[in-house]
Coordinates of C-alpha atoms and ligand atoms in Angstrom, one line a residue:
M1 CA 62.8 74.5 56.0
K2 CA 61.4 77.4 54.0
L3 CA 61.7 80.4 56.2
F4 CA 58.9 82.8 55.9
N5 CA 57.7 85.0 58.7
R6 CA 54.0 84.5 59.0
T7 CA 52.0 86.9 61.0
L8 CA 50.3 84.6 63.4
P9 CA 46.5 84.9 63.6
A10 CA 46.7 84.9 67.4
L11 CA 49.1 87.8 67.1
A12 CA 47.2 89.6 64.3
A13 CA 44.2 89.6 66.6
C14 CA 46.3 91.4 69.2
L15 CA 48.1 93.8 66.8
M16 CA 45.2 96.2 66.8
A17 CA 45.9 96.8 70.4
L18 CA 49.3 98.3 69.4
G19 CA 47.9 100.5 66.7
V20 CA 49.8 98.5 64.0
Q21 CA 46.9 97.1 62.1
A22 CA 47.0 97.5 58.4
Q23 CA 45.6 100.9 57.7
D24 CA 46.5 101.1 54.0
A25 CA 43.5 100.8 51.8
P26 CA 43.5 97.6 49.7
P27 CA 44.5 98.3 46.1
T28 CA 42.2 97.9 43.2
L29 CA 43.2 94.8 41.3
D30 CA 43.2 94.6 37.5
A31 CA 40.8 91.8 36.4
S32 CA 42.6 91.1 33.2
Q33 CA 45.9 90.8 35.0
W34 CA 44.3 88.3 37.3
R35 CA 42.9 86.2 34.5
S36 CA 46.1 86.1 32.5
C37 CA 48.1 85.4 35.6
L38 CA 45.9 82.4 36.5
A39 CA 46.1 81.2 32.9
G40 CA 49.9 81.4 33.0
L41 CA 50.0 79.4 36.3
R42 CA 47.7 76.7 34.9
N43 CA 50.2 76.0 32.2
S44 CA 53.3 76.2 34.4
A45 CA 55.3 73.2 35.7
A46 CA 54.5 74.0 39.3
F47 CA 50.8 73.3 38.7
S48 CA 51.2 70.2 36.5
S49 CA 50.1 67.9 39.2
I50 CA 46.8 69.7 39.6
S51 CA 44.0 68.1 37.6
N52 CA 41.7 70.0 35.4
A53 CA 38.8 68.9 37.7
T54 CA 40.6 70.4 40.7
W55 CA 41.3 73.6 38.8
Q56 CA 37.8 73.9 37.6
Q57 CA 36.4 73.4 41.1
H58 CA 38.7 75.7 43.1
V59 CA 40.2 78.2 40.7
A60 CA 38.0 78.8 37.7
Q61 CA 35.5 81.0 39.5
L62 CA 38.0 82.5 42.0
E63 CA 38.0 86.2 42.7
P64 CA 41.2 87.8 44.1
D65 CA 41.1 89.3 47.6
P66 CA 42.9 92.7 47.6
T67 CA 42.8 92.9 51.4
V68 CA 45.7 90.5 51.8
L69 CA 48.1 92.8 50.0
P70 CA 48.5 95.6 52.6
L71 CA 49.3 92.8 55.1
L72 CA 52.2 91.5 53.0
N73 CA 54.3 94.6 53.8
R74 CA 53.8 94.4 57.6
Q75 CA 56.2 92.3 59.7
P76 CA 55.2 93.2 63.2
E77 CA 57.7 90.7 64.7
F78 CA 60.4 92.9 63.4
T79 CA 59.0 96.4 64.0
M80 CA 57.4 95.9 67.4
P81 CA 59.5 96.3 70.5
A82 CA 60.3 92.9 72.1
W83 CA 58.5 93.9 75.3
D84 CA 55.2 94.6 73.5
Y85 CA 55.5 91.3 71.5
L86 CA 56.3 89.2 74.6
A87 CA 53.6 90.9 76.7
M88 CA 50.9 89.9 74.3
L89 CA 52.0 86.4 73.6
V90 CA 53.2 85.3 77.1
D91 CA 50.8 86.4 79.8
K92 CA 49.3 84.7 82.8
E93 CA 46.2 83.7 80.8
R94 CA 48.2 81.9 78.2
V95 CA 50.3 80.2 80.8
A96 CA 47.2 79.0 82.7
D97 CA 45.6 77.8 79.4
G98 CA 48.9 76.1 78.5
Q99 CA 49.1 74.3 81.9
A100 CA 45.5 73.1 81.5
A101 CA 46.2 71.9 77.9
H102 CA 49.4 70.2 79.1
Q103 CA 47.4 68.3 81.7
K104 CA 44.6 67.5 79.4
W105 CA 46.7 66.1 76.6
L106 CA 49.5 64.6 78.7
S107 CA 49.2 61.0 77.6
T108 CA 49.2 62.1 73.9
L109 CA 52.1 64.4 74.6
K110 CA 54.1 61.6 76.2
Q111 CA 53.5 59.3 73.3
I112 CA 54.7 62.1 71.0
Q113 CA 57.8 62.6 73.1
Q114 CA 58.7 58.9 72.8
R115 CA 58.3 59.0 69.1
Y116 CA 59.8 62.4 68.2
G117 CA 62.0 63.2 71.3
V118 CA 60.4 66.6 72.0
E119 CA 59.3 67.5 75.5
P120 CA 55.5 68.0 76.1
A121 CA 55.9 71.6 77.3
V122 CA 57.8 72.6 74.2
V123 CA 55.1 71.2 71.9
V124 CA 52.4 73.0 74.1
G125 CA 54.4 76.3 73.9
V126 CA 54.4 76.2 70.1
W127 CA 50.7 75.4 70.1
G128 CA 49.9 78.3 72.4
V129 CA 51.8 80.9 70.4
E130 CA 50.8 79.6 67.0
S131 CA 47.0 79.3 67.5
N132 CA 46.2 80.0 71.2
F133 CA 45.8 76.2 71.7
G134 CA 43.7 75.8 68.5
K135 CA 41.3 78.7 69.3
I136 CA 42.6 81.1 66.7
T137 CA 43.5 79.6 63.3
G138 CA 42.5 82.3 60.8
G139 CA 39.3 82.6 58.8
R140 CA 40.5 83.4 55.3
L141 CA 40.0 81.0 52.5
L142 CA 43.5 79.7 51.7
V143 CA 43.0 79.3 48.0
Q144 CA 41.8 82.8 47.6
S145 CA 44.6 84.4 49.7
L146 CA 47.3 82.3 48.0
G147 CA 45.9 82.8 44.6
T148 CA 45.9 86.6 45.1
L149 CA 49.4 86.6 46.5
S150 CA 50.6 84.5 43.5
C151 CA 49.6 87.2 41.1
F152 CA 50.0 90.5 42.9
G153 CA 52.5 92.1 45.2
R154 CA 56.0 91.0 46.2
R155 CA 57.2 87.4 46.7
Q156 CA 54.8 86.0 44.1
S157 CA 57.1 83.0 43.2
Y158 CA 57.1 81.9 46.9
F159 CA 53.3 82.1 47.1
R160 CA 52.8 80.3 43.8
G161 CA 54.5 77.2 45.3
E162 CA 52.2 77.5 48.3
F163 CA 49.2 78.0 46.1
A164 CA 50.0 74.8 44.1
S165 CA 50.5 72.9 47.4
A166 CA 47.1 74.2 48.7
L167 CA 45.4 72.9 45.6
R168 CA 47.2 69.5 46.0
I169 CA 45.9 69.3 49.6
L170 CA 42.4 69.9 48.4
Q171 CA 42.9 67.5 45.4
E172 CA 43.9 64.8 47.8
G173 CA 40.7 65.3 49.8
N174 CA 42.4 66.3 53.1
F175 CA 39.9 69.1 53.9
A176 CA 36.5 70.3 52.7
P177 CA 37.1 73.5 50.7
E178 CA 35.0 75.7 53.1
K179 CA 37.1 74.4 56.1
F180 CA 40.4 75.1 54.4
T181 CA 40.9 78.5 56.0
G182 CA 43.9 80.2 57.7
S183 CA 45.9 83.4 58.0
W184 CA 46.2 85.9 55.2
A185 CA 49.6 84.4 54.2
G186 CA 48.3 80.8 53.9
A187 CA 49.2 79.3 57.3
F188 CA 46.5 77.1 58.5
G189 CA 45.3 74.8 61.3
Q190 CA 46.3 74.5 64.9
T191 CA 50.0 74.3 63.9
Q192 CA 49.7 77.1 61.4
F193 CA 51.7 75.2 58.8
M194 CA 52.1 76.5 55.3
P195 CA 50.6 74.1 52.7
S196 CA 54.0 72.9 51.5
T197 CA 55.0 72.3 55.1
F198 CA 51.8 70.3 55.6
L199 CA 52.7 68.1 52.6
R200 CA 56.2 67.4 53.9
I201 CA 55.9 67.4 57.6
A202 CA 52.3 66.8 58.8
V203 CA 51.7 63.4 60.4
D204 CA 48.7 61.4 61.6
G205 CA 48.8 61.5 65.4
D206 CA 45.6 59.8 66.3
G207 CA 45.9 56.9 63.9
D208 CA 42.7 57.5 61.8
G209 CA 44.7 57.6 58.6
K210 CA 44.3 61.3 58.0
R211 CA 46.5 64.3 58.7
D212 CA 44.0 66.7 60.1
L213 CA 45.7 69.8 61.5
I214 CA 42.4 71.6 61.7
D215 CA 40.3 69.4 63.9
S216 CA 42.6 66.8 65.4
V217 CA 44.7 67.9 68.4
P218 CA 46.8 64.8 68.4
D219 CA 47.6 65.3 64.7
A220 CA 48.5 68.9 65.3
L221 CA 50.7 68.2 68.3
A222 CA 52.5 65.3 66.6
S223 CA 53.1 67.4 63.5
T224 CA 54.6 70.1 65.6
A225 CA 56.9 67.7 67.2
N226 CA 57.8 66.2 63.8
F227 CA 58.6 69.7 62.5
L228 CA 60.9 70.4 65.4
R229 CA 62.7 67.0 65.1
R230 CA 63.1 67.6 61.4
S231 CA 64.6 71.0 62.2
G232 CA 67.3 69.3 64.3
Y233 CA 65.8 69.3 67.8
V234 CA 68.2 67.8 70.3
T235 CA 66.3 65.6 72.8
G236 CA 66.9 66.6 76.4
E237 CA 68.6 69.9 75.8
P238 CA 66.9 73.1 76.9
W239 CA 66.3 75.9 74.4
G240 CA 68.6 78.0 76.6
Y241 CA 68.2 80.2 79.7
E242 CA 68.3 83.7 80.9
V243 CA 71.7 85.0 82.0
K244 CA 73.2 88.1 83.6
L245 CA 75.8 90.1 81.7
P246 CA 78.8 91.5 83.6
A247 CA 78.7 95.3 84.0
G248 CA 79.7 97.1 80.9
Y249 CA 79.6 94.0 78.7
A250 CA 80.8 94.9 75.2
G251 CA 81.6 91.4 73.8
T252 CA 80.1 89.4 71.1
S253 CA 76.4 88.5 70.8
G254 CA 74.0 87.0 68.3
R255 CA 72.0 83.8 68.1
K256 CA 74.3 82.3 65.4
N257 CA 77.5 83.3 67.1
R258 CA 77.9 80.2 69.1
R259 CA 80.6 79.5 71.7
S260 CA 81.1 77.0 74.5
I261 CA 79.5 77.6 77.9
E262 CA 83.0 77.7 79.3
A263 CA 83.8 80.6 76.9
W264 CA 80.7 82.5 78.0
A265 CA 81.6 81.9 81.7
A266 CA 85.0 83.2 81.1
Q267 CA 83.5 86.4 79.7
G268 CA 81.8 86.9 83.1
L269 CA 78.3 85.7 82.3
T270 CA 76.3 84.1 85.1
L271 CA 72.8 83.1 85.8
P272 CA 70.5 86.0 86.8
G273 CA 71.1 85.3 90.5
G274 CA 74.9 85.2 90.1
Q275 CA 75.2 81.4 90.0
P276 CA 77.6 79.8 87.5
L277 CA 76.2 78.9 84.1
P278 CA 74.9 75.3 83.9
R279 CA 76.6 73.1 81.4
T280 CA 73.3 72.0 79.8
L281 CA 74.0 73.3 76.3
R282 CA 76.8 72.1 74.0
N283 CA 77.3 75.6 72.8
A284 CA 75.2 78.7 72.7
G285 CA 74.7 82.2 71.2
L286 CA 74.0 85.3 73.2
L287 CA 70.6 86.7 72.4
L288 CA 70.0 90.3 73.3
P289 CA 66.5 91.2 72.1
S290 CA 66.8 94.8 73.3
G291 CA 70.5 95.4 73.6
T292 CA 72.8 95.0 76.6
K293 CA 70.5 96.9 79.0
G294 CA 67.6 94.4 78.7
P295 CA 67.1 90.7 79.4
A296 CA 69.9 88.5 78.0
F297 CA 69.7 84.8 77.0
L298 CA 72.1 82.0 76.1
V299 CA 70.4 80.0 73.3
G300 CA 71.3 76.7 71.8
K301 CA 70.3 74.5 68.9
N302 CA 66.8 74.0 70.1
F303 CA 66.1 77.7 70.1
D304 CA 67.0 77.6 66.4
T305 CA 64.4 74.9 65.8
L306 CA 61.8 77.2 67.4
Y307 CA 63.1 80.1 65.2
S308 CA 62.7 77.9 62.1
Y309 CA 59.0 77.7 62.8
N310 CA 58.6 81.4 62.0
A311 CA 61.9 83.2 61.3
S312 CA 61.6 85.6 64.2
E313 CA 63.8 85.7 67.3
N314 CA 61.1 87.4 69.4
Y315 CA 58.7 84.7 68.3
A316 CA 61.1 81.9 69.2
L317 CA 61.7 83.6 72.6
A318 CA 57.9 83.7 73.2
I319 CA 57.6 80.0 72.6
A320 CA 60.7 79.2 74.7
H321 CA 59.5 81.3 77.6
L322 CA 55.9 80.0 77.5
S323 CA 57.3 76.4 77.4
D324 CA 59.3 77.0 80.5
L325 CA 56.3 78.5 82.3
V326 CA 54.0 75.6 81.2
G327 CA 56.6 73.0 82.1
G328 CA 57.3 74.5 85.5
K329 CA 61.0 75.5 84.8
N330 CA 60.1 79.1 85.5
S331 CA 57.3 80.7 87.5
S332 CA 57.6 84.3 86.6
V333 CA 56.2 85.8 83.4
A334 CA 58.6 88.7 83.9
F335 CA 62.3 88.0 83.1
A336 CA 64.8 88.6 85.9
T337 CA 66.2 91.6 84.0
P338 CA 63.4 94.0 83.1
W339 CA 63.0 95.3 79.6
P340 CA 64.8 98.7 79.1
T341 CA 61.6 100.8 78.8
D342 CA 59.6 102.9 81.2
D343 CA 56.4 102.0 79.4
P344 CA 56.1 98.2 79.0
G345 CA 53.4 96.5 77.0
L346 CA 50.0 95.2 78.2
S347 CA 48.8 91.6 78.6
R348 CA 45.5 90.8 77.2
A349 CA 43.9 91.1 80.6
E350 CA 45.4 94.6 81.0
N351 CA 44.1 95.5 77.5
R352 CA 40.6 94.5 78.7
E353 CA 41.1 96.6 81.9
L354 CA 42.2 99.6 79.8
Q355 CA 39.2 99.2 77.6
T356 CA 36.9 99.1 80.6
L357 CA 38.4 102.3 81.9
L358 CA 37.9 103.9 78.6
L359 CA 34.3 102.8 78.5
A360 CA 33.8 104.3 82.0
R361 CA 35.1 107.6 80.6
G362 CA 32.4 107.6 78.0
H363 CA 34.4 106.5 75.0
D364 CA 32.2 104.5 72.6
I365 CA 34.6 101.6 71.9
G366 CA 32.3 98.6 71.9
V367 CA 33.0 95.7 74.2
A368 CA 36.1 95.2 76.4
D369 CA 37.5 92.1 74.6
G370 CA 41.2 92.8 74.9
L371 CA 41.5 93.4 71.1
I372 CA 41.8 97.1 70.7
G373 CA 40.6 98.4 67.3
A374 CA 40.5 101.7 65.6
K375 CA 37.9 103.3 67.9
T376 CA 39.8 102.3 71.0
R377 CA 43.0 103.7 69.5
E378 CA 41.3 107.0 68.9
A379 CA 40.0 107.0 72.5
I380 CA 43.6 106.2 73.7
K381 CA 44.9 109.2 71.8
V382 CA 42.3 111.5 73.5
E383 CA 43.3 110.3 76.9
Q384 CA 47.0 110.4 76.1
G385 CA 46.5 114.1 75.2
K386 CA 44.9 114.8 78.6
F387 CA 47.9 113.3 80.3
N388 CA 50.4 115.1 78.1
M389 CA 51.7 111.8 76.7
P390 CA 52.6 111.3 73.1
T391 CA 49.3 110.8 71.3
N392 CA 50.3 107.6 69.3
G393 CA 47.3 105.4 70.2
R394 CA 49.6 102.8 71.8
A395 CA 48.2 100.8 74.7
G396 CA 51.0 100.7 77.3
Q397 CA 51.5 100.6 81.1
K398 CA 51.9 104.3 81.5
L399 CA 48.4 105.1 80.2
L400 CA 46.9 102.2 82.1
R401 CA 48.4 103.5 85.4
A402 CA 47.3 107.1 84.6
L403 CA 43.7 106.0 84.0
R404 CA 43.6 103.8 87.0
G405 CA 44.7 106.7 89.2
R406 CA 42.1 109.1 88.1
Ligands
LIG1 CA1 44.6 61.8 62.1

């Protein structure tokens, strides 16, 4: 599996709340460089399966989109604290939506489980984190984004392969061009597959002969399960579980540094309540998203399959945790060990409450939709200043508590 960390549209919509939206002005792109780049691509081997008719229809009149380029250099999954990332992606709303989706699609999910060996709640967890259960799939025209990224910025060779794959998908008549939209980096549909992943992995879940990850939920869910299976999913094994470290733990850690459960038990690790570690994983790595002071997890092979979806451990943990909550293996959105911060992140409902409080204080920030844009960040800075907090525009629990108390 090609690992490329895609900023999820569901996440991108939330990023503004953290003040990490792209603020860089898009560059001015050189028109002659664009034309000569496209001409070069047309004659390259990667595009040899694209017919002249397809090229004429989809590329000949294409204009580049410079607004994708500032996004290329942002990898919020890596720069954001784990507690902000998890707070946005796993909150009570998403758990409730996931439980409803799990119920609604249960017969489909059970058929998928029989065929691919992946449990329903895990498939639903991926769906929820990837596209908020199909609600947020990205609105950028894929051919335009991928064409631009093929000719400007870093990682052009990677995006050229995806550009060619996107054109092949259109050439094969899978989607109407105007429906073929997705995230800035080219991930699309309810599974947020990259075009090359679609060509290799997508399957027809509802039996109509088409692989429609945009409008068919059964196709999207089956394709997700197929992706996990192809990544080495072990049927019946959990992704892992939260553990408690012994006081002063200074031993080994890391997702890839796998040891037997017996070895971890010998190091003094237990379940959060002190019970012995269950022997449900063949072996596991110790994941410490925020060091030894924060929540700790033993993670096995199936965690790696979630990781392979988006090359981010925090992302994989969000799916894993959401899956446990949807499937009833866990009932608490908070982990047993709290995050090592005195200012945790906000859920989407808390973002809306924060916005309502700011509106009540006369800040002109539009509607309280839980997505905090530039105006709200400015309002947050003003209020942070009044409370002698760092004026960084970040929406966190401290400011929310301060505003509630006034
Ligand atoms: Ca289908």
